[in-house]
CSV table of C-alpha atoms and ligand atoms in Angstrom, one decimal:
chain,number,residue,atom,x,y,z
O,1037,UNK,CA,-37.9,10.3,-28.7
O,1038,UNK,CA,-39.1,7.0,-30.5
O,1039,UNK,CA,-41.6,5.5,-28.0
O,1040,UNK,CA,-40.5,1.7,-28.1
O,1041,UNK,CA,-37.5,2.9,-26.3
O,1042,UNK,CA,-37.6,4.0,-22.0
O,1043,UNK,CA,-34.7,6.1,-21.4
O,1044,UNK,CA,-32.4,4.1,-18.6
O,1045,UNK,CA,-33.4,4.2,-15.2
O,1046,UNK,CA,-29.9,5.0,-14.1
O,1047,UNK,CA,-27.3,7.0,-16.3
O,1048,UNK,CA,-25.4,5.7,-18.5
O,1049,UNK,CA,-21.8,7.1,-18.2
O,1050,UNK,CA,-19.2,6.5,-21.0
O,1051,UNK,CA,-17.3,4.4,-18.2
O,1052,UNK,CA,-17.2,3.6,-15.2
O,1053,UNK,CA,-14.4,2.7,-12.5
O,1054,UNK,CA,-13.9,-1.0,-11.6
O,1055,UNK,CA,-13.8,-1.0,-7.9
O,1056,UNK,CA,-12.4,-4.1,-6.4
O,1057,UNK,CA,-15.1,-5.6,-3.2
O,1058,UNK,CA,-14.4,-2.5,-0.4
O,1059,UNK,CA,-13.3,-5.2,2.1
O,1060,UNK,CA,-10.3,-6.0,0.1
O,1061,UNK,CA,-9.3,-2.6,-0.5
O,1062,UNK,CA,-9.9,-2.0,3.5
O,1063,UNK,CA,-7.6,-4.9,4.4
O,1064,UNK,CA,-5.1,-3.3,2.1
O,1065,UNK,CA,-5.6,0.2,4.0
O,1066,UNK,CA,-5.5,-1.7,7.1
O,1067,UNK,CA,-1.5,-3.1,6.4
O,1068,UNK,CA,-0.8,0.6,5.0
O,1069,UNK,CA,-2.0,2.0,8.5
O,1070,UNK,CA,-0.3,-1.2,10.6
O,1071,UNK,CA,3.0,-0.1,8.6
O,1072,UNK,CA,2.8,3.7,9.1
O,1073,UNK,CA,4.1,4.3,5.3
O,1074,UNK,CA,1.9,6.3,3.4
O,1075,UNK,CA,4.1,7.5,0.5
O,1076,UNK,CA,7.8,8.2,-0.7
O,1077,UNK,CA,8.3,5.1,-2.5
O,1078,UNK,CA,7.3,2.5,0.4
O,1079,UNK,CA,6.4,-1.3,0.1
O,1080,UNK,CA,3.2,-1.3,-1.9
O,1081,UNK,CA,4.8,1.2,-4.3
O,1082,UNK,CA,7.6,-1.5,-5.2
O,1083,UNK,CA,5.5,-4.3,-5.2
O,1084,UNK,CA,3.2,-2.5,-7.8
O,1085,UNK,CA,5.9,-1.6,-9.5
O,1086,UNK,CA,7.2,-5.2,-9.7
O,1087,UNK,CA,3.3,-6.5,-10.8
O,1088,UNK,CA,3.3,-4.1,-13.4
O,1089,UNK,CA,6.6,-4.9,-15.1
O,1090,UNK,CA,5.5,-8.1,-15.7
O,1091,UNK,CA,2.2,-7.2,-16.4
O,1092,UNK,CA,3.0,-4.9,-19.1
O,1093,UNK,CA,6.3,-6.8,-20.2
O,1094,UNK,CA,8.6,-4.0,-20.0
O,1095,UNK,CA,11.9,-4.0,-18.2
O,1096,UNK,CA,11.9,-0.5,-16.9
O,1097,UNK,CA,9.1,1.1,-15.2
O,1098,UNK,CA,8.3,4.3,-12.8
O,1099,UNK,CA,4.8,5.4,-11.1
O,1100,UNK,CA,3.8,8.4,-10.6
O,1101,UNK,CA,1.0,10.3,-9.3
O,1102,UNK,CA,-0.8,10.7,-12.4
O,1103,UNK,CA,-0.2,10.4,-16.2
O,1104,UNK,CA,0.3,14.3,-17.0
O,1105,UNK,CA,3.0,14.5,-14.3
O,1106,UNK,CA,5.0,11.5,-15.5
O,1107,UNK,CA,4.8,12.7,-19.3
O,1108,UNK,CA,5.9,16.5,-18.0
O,1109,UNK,CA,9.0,14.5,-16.4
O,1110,UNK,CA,9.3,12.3,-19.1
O,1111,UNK,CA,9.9,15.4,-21.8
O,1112,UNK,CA,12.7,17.1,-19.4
O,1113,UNK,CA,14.4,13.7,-18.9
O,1114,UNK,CA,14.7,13.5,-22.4
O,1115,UNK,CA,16.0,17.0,-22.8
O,1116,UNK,CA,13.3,17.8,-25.2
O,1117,UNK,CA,13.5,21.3,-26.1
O,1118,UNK,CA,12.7,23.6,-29.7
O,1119,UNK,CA,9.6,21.8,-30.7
O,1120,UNK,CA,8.3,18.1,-30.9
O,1121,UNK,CA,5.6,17.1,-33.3
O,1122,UNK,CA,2.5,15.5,-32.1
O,1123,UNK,CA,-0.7,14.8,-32.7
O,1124,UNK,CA,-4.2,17.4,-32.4
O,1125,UNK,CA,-6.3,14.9,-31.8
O,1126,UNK,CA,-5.8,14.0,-28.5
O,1127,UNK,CA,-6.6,15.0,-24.8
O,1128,UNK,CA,-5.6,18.8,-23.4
O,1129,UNK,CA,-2.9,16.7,-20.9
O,1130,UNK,CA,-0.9,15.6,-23.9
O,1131,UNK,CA,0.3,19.2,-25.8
O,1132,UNK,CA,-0.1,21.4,-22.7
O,1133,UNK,CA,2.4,18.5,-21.1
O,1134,UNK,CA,4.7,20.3,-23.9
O,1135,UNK,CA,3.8,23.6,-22.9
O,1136,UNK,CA,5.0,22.8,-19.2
O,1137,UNK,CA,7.8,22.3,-20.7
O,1138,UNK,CA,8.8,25.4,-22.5
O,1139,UNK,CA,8.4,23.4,-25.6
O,1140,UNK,CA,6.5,24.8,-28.8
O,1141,UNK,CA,4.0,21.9,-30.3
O,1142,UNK,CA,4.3,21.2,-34.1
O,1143,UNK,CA,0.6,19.2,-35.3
O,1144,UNK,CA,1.1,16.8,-37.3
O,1145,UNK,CA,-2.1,15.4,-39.2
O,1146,UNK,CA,-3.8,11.5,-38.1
O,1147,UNK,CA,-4.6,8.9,-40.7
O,1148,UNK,CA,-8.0,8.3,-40.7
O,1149,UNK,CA,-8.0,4.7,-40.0
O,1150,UNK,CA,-6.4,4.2,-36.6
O,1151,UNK,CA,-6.3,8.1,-35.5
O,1152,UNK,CA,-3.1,8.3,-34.8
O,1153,UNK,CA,-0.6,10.6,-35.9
O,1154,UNK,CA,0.0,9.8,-39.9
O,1155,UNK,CA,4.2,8.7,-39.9
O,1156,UNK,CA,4.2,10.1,-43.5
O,1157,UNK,CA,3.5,14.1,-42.8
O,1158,UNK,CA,6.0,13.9,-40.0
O,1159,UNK,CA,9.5,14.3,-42.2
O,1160,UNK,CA,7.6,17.6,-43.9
O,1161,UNK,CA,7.3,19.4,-40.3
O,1162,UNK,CA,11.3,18.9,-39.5
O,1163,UNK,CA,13.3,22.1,-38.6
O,1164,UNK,CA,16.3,22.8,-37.3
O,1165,UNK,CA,14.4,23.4,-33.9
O,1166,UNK,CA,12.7,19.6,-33.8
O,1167,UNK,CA,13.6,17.3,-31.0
O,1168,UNK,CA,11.0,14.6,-30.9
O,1169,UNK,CA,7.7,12.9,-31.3
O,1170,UNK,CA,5.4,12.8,-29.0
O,1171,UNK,CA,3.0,10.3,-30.3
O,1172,UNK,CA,-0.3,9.1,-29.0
O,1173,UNK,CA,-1.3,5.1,-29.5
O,1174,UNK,CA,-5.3,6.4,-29.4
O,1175,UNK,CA,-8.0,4.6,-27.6
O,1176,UNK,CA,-5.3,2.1,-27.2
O,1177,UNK,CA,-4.3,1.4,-30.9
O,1178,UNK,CA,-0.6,1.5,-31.7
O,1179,UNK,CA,1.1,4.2,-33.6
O,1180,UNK,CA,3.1,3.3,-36.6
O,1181,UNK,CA,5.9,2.7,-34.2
O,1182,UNK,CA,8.2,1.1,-36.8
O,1183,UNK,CA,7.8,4.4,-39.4
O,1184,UNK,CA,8.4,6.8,-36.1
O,1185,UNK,CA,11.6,5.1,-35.0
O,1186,UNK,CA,13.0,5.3,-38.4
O,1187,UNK,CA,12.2,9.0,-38.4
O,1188,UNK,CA,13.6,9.6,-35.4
O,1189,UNK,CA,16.7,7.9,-36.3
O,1190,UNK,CA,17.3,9.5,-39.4
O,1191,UNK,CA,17.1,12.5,-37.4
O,1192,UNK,CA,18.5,12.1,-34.1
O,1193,UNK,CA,15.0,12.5,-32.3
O,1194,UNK,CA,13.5,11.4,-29.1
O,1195,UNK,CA,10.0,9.5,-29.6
O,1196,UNK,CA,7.9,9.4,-26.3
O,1197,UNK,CA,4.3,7.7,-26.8
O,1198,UNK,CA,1.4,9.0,-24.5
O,1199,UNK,CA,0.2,5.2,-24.0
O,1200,UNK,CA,-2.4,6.7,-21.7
O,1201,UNK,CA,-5.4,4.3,-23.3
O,1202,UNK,CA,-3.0,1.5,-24.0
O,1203,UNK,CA,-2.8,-0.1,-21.1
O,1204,UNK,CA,-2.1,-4.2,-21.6
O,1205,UNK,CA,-1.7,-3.3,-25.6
O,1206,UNK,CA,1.2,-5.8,-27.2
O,1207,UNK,CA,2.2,-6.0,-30.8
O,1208,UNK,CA,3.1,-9.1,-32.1
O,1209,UNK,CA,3.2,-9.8,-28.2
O,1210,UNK,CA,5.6,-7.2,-27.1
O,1211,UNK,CA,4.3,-4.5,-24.4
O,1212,UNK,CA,3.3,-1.5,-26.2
O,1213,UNK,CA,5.5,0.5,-23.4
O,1214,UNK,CA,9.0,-1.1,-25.1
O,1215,UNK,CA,8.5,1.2,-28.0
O,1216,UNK,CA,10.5,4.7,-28.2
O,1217,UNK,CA,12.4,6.4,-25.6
O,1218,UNK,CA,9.8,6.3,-23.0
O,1219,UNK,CA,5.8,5.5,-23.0
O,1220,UNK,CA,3.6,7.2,-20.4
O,1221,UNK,CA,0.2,5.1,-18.7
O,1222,UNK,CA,-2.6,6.9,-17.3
O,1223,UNK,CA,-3.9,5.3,-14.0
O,1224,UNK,CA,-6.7,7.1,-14.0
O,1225,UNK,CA,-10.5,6.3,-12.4
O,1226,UNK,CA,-11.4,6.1,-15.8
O,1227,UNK,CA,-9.0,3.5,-16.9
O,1228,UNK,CA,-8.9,-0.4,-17.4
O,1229,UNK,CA,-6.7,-0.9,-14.3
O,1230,UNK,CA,-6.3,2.2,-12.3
O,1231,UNK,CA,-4.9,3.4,-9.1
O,1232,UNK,CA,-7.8,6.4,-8.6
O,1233,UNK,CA,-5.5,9.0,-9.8
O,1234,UNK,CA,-1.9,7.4,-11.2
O,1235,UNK,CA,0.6,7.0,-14.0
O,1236,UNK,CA,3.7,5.3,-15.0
O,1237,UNK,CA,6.6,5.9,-17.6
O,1238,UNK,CA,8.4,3.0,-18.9
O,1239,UNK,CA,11.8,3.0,-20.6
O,1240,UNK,CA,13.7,1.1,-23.1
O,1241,UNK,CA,16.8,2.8,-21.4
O,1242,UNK,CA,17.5,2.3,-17.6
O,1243,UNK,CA,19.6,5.1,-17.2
O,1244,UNK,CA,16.8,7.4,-18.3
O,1245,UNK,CA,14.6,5.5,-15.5
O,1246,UNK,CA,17.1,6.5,-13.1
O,1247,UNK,CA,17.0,10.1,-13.7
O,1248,UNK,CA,13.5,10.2,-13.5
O,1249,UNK,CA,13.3,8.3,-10.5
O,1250,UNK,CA,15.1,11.1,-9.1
O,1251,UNK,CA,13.1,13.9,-10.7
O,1252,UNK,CA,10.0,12.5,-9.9
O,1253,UNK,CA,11.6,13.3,-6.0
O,1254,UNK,CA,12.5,16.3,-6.0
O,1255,UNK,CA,15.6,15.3,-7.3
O,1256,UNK,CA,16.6,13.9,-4.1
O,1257,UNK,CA,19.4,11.2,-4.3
O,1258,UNK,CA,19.9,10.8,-0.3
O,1259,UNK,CA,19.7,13.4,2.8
O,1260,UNK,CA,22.9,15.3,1.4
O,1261,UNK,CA,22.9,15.0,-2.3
O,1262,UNK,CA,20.2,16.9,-4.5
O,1263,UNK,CA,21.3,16.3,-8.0
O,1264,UNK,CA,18.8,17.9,-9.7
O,1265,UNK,CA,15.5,20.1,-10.4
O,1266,UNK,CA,12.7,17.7,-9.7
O,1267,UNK,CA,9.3,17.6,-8.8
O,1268,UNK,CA,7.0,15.8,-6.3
O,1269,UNK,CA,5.7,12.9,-8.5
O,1270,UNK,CA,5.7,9.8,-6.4
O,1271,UNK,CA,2.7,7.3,-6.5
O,1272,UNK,CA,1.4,7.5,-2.5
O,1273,UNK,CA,1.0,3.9,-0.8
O,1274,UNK,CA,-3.1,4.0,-1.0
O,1275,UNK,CA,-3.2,4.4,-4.7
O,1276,UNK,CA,-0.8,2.0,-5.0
O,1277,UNK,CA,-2.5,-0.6,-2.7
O,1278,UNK,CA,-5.5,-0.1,-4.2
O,1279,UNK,CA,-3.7,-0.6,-8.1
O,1280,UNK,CA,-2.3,-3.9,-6.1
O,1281,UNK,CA,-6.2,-5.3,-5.1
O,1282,UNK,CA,-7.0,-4.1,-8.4
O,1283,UNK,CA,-4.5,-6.3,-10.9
O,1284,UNK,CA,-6.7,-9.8,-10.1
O,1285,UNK,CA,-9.6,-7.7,-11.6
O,1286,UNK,CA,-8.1,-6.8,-14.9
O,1287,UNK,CA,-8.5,-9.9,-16.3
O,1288,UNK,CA,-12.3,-10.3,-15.4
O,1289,UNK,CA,-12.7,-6.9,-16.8
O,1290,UNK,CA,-11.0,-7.4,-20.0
O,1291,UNK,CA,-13.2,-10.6,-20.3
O,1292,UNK,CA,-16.4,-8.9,-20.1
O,1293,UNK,CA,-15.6,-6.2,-22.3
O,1294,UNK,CA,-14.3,-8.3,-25.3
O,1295,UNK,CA,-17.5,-9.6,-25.1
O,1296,UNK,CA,-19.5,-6.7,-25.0
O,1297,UNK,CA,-17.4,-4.9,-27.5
O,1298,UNK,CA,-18.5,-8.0,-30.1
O,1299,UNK,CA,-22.2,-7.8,-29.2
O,1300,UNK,CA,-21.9,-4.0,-30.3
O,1301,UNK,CA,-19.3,-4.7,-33.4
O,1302,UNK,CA,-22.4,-7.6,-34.5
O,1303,UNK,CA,-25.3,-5.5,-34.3
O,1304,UNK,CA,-23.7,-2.3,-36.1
O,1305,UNK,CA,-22.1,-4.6,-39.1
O,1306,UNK,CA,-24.5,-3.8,-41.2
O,1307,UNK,CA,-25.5,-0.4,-41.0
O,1308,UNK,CA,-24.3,2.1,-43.5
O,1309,UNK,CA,-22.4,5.2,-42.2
O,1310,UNK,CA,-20.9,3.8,-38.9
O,1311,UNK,CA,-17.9,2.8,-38.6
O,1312,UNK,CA,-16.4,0.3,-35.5
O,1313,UNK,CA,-12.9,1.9,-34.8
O,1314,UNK,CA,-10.9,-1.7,-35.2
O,1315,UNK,CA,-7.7,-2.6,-34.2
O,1316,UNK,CA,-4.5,-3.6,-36.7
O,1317,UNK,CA,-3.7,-7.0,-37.6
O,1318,UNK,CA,-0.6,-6.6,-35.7
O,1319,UNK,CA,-2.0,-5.9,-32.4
O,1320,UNK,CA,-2.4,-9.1,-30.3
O,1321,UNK,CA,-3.5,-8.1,-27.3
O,1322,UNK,CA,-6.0,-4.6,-27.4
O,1323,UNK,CA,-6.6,-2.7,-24.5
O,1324,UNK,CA,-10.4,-2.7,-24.5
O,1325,UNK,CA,-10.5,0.8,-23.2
O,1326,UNK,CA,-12.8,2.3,-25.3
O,1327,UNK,CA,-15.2,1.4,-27.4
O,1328,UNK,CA,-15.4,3.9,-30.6
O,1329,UNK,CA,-17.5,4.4,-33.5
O,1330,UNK,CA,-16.9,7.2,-36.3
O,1331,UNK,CA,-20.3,8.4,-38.1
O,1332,UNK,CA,-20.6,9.0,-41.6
O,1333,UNK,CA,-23.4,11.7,-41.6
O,1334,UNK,CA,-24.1,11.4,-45.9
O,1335,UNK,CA,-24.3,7.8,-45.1
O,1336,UNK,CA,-26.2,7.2,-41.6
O,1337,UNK,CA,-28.4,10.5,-42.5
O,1338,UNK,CA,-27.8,11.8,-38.8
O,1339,UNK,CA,-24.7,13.8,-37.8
O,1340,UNK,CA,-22.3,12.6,-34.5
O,1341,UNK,CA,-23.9,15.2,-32.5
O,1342,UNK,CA,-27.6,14.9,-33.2
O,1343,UNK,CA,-26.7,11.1,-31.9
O,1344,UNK,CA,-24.7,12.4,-28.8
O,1345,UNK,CA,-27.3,14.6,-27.9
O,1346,UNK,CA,-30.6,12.1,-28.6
O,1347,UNK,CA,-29.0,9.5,-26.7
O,1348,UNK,CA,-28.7,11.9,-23.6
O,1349,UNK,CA,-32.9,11.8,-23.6
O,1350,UNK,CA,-32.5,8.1,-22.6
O,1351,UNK,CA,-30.0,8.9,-20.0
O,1352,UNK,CA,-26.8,7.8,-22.0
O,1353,UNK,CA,-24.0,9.6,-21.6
O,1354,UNK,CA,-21.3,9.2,-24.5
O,1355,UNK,CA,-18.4,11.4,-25.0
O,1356,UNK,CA,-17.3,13.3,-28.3
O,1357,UNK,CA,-13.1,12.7,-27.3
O,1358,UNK,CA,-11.5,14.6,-28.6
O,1359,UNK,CA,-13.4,17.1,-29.6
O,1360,UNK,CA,-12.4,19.9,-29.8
O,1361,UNK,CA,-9.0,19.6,-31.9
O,1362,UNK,CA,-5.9,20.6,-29.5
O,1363,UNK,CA,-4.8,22.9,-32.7
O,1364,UNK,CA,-8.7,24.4,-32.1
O,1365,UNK,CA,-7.5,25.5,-28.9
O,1366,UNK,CA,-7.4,28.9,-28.4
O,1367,UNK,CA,-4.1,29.3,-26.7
O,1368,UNK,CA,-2.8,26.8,-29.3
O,1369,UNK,CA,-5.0,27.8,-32.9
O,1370,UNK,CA,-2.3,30.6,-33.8
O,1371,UNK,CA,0.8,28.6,-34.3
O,1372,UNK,CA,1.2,27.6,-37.7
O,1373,UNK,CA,1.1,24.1,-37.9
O,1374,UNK,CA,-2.9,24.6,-36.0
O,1375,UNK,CA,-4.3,25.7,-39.7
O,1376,UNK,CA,-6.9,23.9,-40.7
O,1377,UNK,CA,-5.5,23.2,-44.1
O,1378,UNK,CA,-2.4,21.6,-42.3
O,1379,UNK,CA,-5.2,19.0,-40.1
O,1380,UNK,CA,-7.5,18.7,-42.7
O,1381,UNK,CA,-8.0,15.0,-41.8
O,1382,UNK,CA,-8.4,15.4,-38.0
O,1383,UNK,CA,-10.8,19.0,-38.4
O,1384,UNK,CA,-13.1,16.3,-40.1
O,1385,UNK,CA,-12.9,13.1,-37.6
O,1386,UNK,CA,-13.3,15.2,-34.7
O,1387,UNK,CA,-17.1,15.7,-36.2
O,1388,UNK,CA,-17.2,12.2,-36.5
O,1389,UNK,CA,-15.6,10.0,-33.4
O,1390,UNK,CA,-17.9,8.7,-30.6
O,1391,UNK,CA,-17.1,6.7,-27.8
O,1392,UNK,CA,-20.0,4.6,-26.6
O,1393,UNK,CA,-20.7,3.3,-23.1
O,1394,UNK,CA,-18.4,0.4,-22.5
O,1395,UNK,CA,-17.2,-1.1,-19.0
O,1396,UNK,CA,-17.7,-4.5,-17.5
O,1397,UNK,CA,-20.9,-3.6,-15.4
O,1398,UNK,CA,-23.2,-3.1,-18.4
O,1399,UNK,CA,-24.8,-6.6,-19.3
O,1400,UNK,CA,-25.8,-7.7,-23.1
O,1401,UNK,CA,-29.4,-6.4,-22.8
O,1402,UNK,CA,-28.1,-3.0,-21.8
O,1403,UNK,CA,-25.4,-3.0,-24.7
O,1404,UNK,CA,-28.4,-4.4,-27.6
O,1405,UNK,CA,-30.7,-1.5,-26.2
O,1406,UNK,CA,-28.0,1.7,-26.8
O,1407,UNK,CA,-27.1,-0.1,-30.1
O,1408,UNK,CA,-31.1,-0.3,-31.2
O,1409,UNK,CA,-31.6,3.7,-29.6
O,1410,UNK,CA,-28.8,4.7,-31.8
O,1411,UNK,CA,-29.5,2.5,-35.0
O,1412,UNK,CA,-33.5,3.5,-34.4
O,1413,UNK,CA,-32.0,7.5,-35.2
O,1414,UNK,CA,-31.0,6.5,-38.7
O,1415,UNK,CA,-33.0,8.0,-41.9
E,1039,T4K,N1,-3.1,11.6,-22.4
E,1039,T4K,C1,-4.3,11.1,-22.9
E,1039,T4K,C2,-4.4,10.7,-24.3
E,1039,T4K,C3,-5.4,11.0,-22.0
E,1039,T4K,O1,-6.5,10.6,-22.5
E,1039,T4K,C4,-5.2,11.4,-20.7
E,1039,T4K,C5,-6.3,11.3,-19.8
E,1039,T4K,C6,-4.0,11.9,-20.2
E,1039,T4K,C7,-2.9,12.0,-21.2
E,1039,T4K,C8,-3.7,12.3,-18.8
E,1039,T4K,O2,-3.7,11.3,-17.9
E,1039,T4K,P1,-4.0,11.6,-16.3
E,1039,T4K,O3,-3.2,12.8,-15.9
E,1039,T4K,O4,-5.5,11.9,-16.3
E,1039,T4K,O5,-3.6,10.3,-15.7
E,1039,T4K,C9,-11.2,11.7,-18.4
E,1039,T4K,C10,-10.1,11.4,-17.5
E,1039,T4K,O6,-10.1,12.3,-16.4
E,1039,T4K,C11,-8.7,11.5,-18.1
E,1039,T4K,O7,-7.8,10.8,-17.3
E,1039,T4K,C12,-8.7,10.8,-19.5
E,1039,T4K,N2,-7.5,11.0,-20.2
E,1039,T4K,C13,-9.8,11.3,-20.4
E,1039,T4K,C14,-9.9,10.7,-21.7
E,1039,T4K,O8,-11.1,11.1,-19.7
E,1039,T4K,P2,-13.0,13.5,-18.6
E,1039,T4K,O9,-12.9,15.0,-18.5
E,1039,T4K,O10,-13.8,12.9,-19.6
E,1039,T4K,O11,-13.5,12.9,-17.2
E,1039,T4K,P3,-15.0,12.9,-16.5
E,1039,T4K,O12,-14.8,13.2,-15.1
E,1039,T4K,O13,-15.9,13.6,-17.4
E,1039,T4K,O14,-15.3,11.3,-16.6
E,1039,T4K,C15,-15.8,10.6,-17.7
E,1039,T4K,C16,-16.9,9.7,-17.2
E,1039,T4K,O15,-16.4,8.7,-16.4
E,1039,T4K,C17,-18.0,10.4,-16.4
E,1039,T4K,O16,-19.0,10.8,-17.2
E,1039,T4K,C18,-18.5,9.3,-15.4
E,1039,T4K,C19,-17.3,8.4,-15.3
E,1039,T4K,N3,-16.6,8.5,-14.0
E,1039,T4K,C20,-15.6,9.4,-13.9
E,1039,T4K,C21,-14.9,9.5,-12.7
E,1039,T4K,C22,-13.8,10.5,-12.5
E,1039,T4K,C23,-17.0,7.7,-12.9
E,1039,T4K,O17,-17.9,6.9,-13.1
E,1039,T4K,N4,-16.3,7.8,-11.8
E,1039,T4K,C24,-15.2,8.7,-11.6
E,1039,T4K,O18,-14.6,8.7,-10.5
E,1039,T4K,O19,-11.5,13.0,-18.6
């Protein structure tokens, strides 16, 4: 450990939840309790629902519970079946959602500069069996959504987009969630704006919306009629209250973390062998939910992991996502598509990515002192 560094008094986490001043979430509790609706698609669950339409710019929107719910829904609603082509490099909640499903997952390769799923490999893994895309807009950054549709088109596929980090993104100032068939958002603690545990699944189509509004219920249409085989999906009223106190926050929290992501994109401009994950020219609004660098070991002269386990002496706590590879899996690394020579792009980023400690909380002295531990570890 170099000695002009103390390690932080406190850990450092990755992230950290933005809770909204207790009172105000208590004085949403205390209207919950006064109405005696607690779930099954009550008052604060439509009012969220109508604060995140416009919030998100989308015209079609449904919460649920959590994000790998809603995407499990969202691939039965669709009627995916066969196999869908998606991405490795992504959390477990995104192929295993497939799985659920009875459907087999075909990896498709990333392109190393946005780590998304590279459009260009997809037409090569096509069969007879293929009935969508599930594509991921990582850390928040869009997937070629243009390239995909015309795939998908060309082929008669579904596209659904795990938009789990991409909460707020708009290209060219559309809402990322108007792309594809349907785009899944993860509430969770760890999110920009989050509802504790939560999701949502927004639509381009409404009549998809409505069959998932009645799968997420069981299928329930009304006391006589069950239509069909559902599941109990539904957002309760707390999480949804507390996603309500929580939407005059975002903006505060967005503020501070553009900020703090330029202090760290300044003081690591210069340094050979890492590499500031940016976002695309198109993108005019980012989600700011991570903050990601990829490190060149030849160049920086110190691997990702030496850096991830140094900075845990001085109590920071980064995270390698997504390492390991979904295709590295081991109920996934026999199917074809999961050999190395097929991922050869991802096998090698997922030695490199690192997501640094980024949320509103941290102040610029904080952020200037993980940058200086971690550019003080170069040789
Ligand atoms: N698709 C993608 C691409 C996703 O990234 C995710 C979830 C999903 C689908 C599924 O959506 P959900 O079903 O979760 O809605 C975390 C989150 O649990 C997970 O939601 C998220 N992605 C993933 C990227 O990150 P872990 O295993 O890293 O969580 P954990 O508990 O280690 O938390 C990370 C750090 O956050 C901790 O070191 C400290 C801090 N933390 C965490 C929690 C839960 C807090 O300060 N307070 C907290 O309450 O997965």
């Amino acid at each position: 450990m170099d000695k002009q560094f103390k390690p932080f008094e406190q850990p450092i986490y990755v992230t950290r939840p933005i809770l909204p001043p207790l009172e105000q979430v208590l004085r949403k509790i205390e209207d919950i309790w006064e109405s005696k609706w607690l779930t099954n698609l009550g008052e604060q669950h439509s009012e969220l629902e109508k604060q995140l339409k416009k919030y998100l710019k989308v015209n079609c929107i449904s919460l649920f519970n959590n994000g790998t719910t809603a995407l499990i829904v969202a691939i039965r609603a669709l009627g995916l079946t066969g196999e869908v082509i998606t991405t490795p490099f992504t959390f477990p909640a995104t192929v295993n959602a497939l799985e659920w499903n009875g459907v087999k997952p075909v990896f498709c390769d990333i392109t190393p500069h946005n780590l998304n799923i590279d459009p260009n490999r997809i037409e090569g893994l096509i069969t007879p069996k293929t009935t969508g895309i599930l594509a991921v807009h990582t850390f928040g950054n869009p997937s070629d959504v243009e390239k995909i549709q015309y795939i998908a088109d060309k082929y008669r596929l579904k596209v659904i987009y795990d938009s789990a980090h991409a909460f707020g993104t708009e290209l060219n100032n559309k809402g990322i969630g108007n792309f594809g068939d349907a785009s899944m958002f993860s509430f969770h603690a760890t999110k920009l704006f989050h509802t504790a545990e939560g999701g949502a699944l927004t639509f381009s189509d409404s009549a998809v919306m409505k069959k998932v509004n009645l799968m997420k219920n069981f299928g329930i249409k009304n006391e006589n009629e069950i239509l069909i085989t559902g599941i109990n999906g539904k957002m309760n009223e707390i999480q949804a209250g507390l996603g309500l106190v929580l939407l005059d926050y975002i903006e505060d929290e967005r503020n501070k973390r553009s900020a703090l992501k330029k202090i760290y994109t300044e003081k690591f401009s210069d340094i050979s062998g890492i590499d500031v994950l940016c976002k695309n020219d198109d993108v005019t609004k980012e989600s700011l939910q991570y903050f990601v660098v990829k490190i060149n070991k030849e160049k920086f002269g110190k691997s990702r992991d030496y850096i991830y386990n140094e900075l845990k002496s001085y109590n920071i706590f980064t995270r390698k996502y997504f390492c390991p590879l979904c295709s590295n899996y081991p109920h996934y690394k026999d199917l074809r598509s999961a050999s190395i020579s097929n991922l050869s792009v991802a096998n090698q980023i997922e030695n490199e990515v690192l997501c640094l400690p980024f949320y509103g909380e941290l102040n610029k002295t904080e952020i200037d002192k993980i940058s200086d531990i971690i550019i003080s570890f170069k040789t």
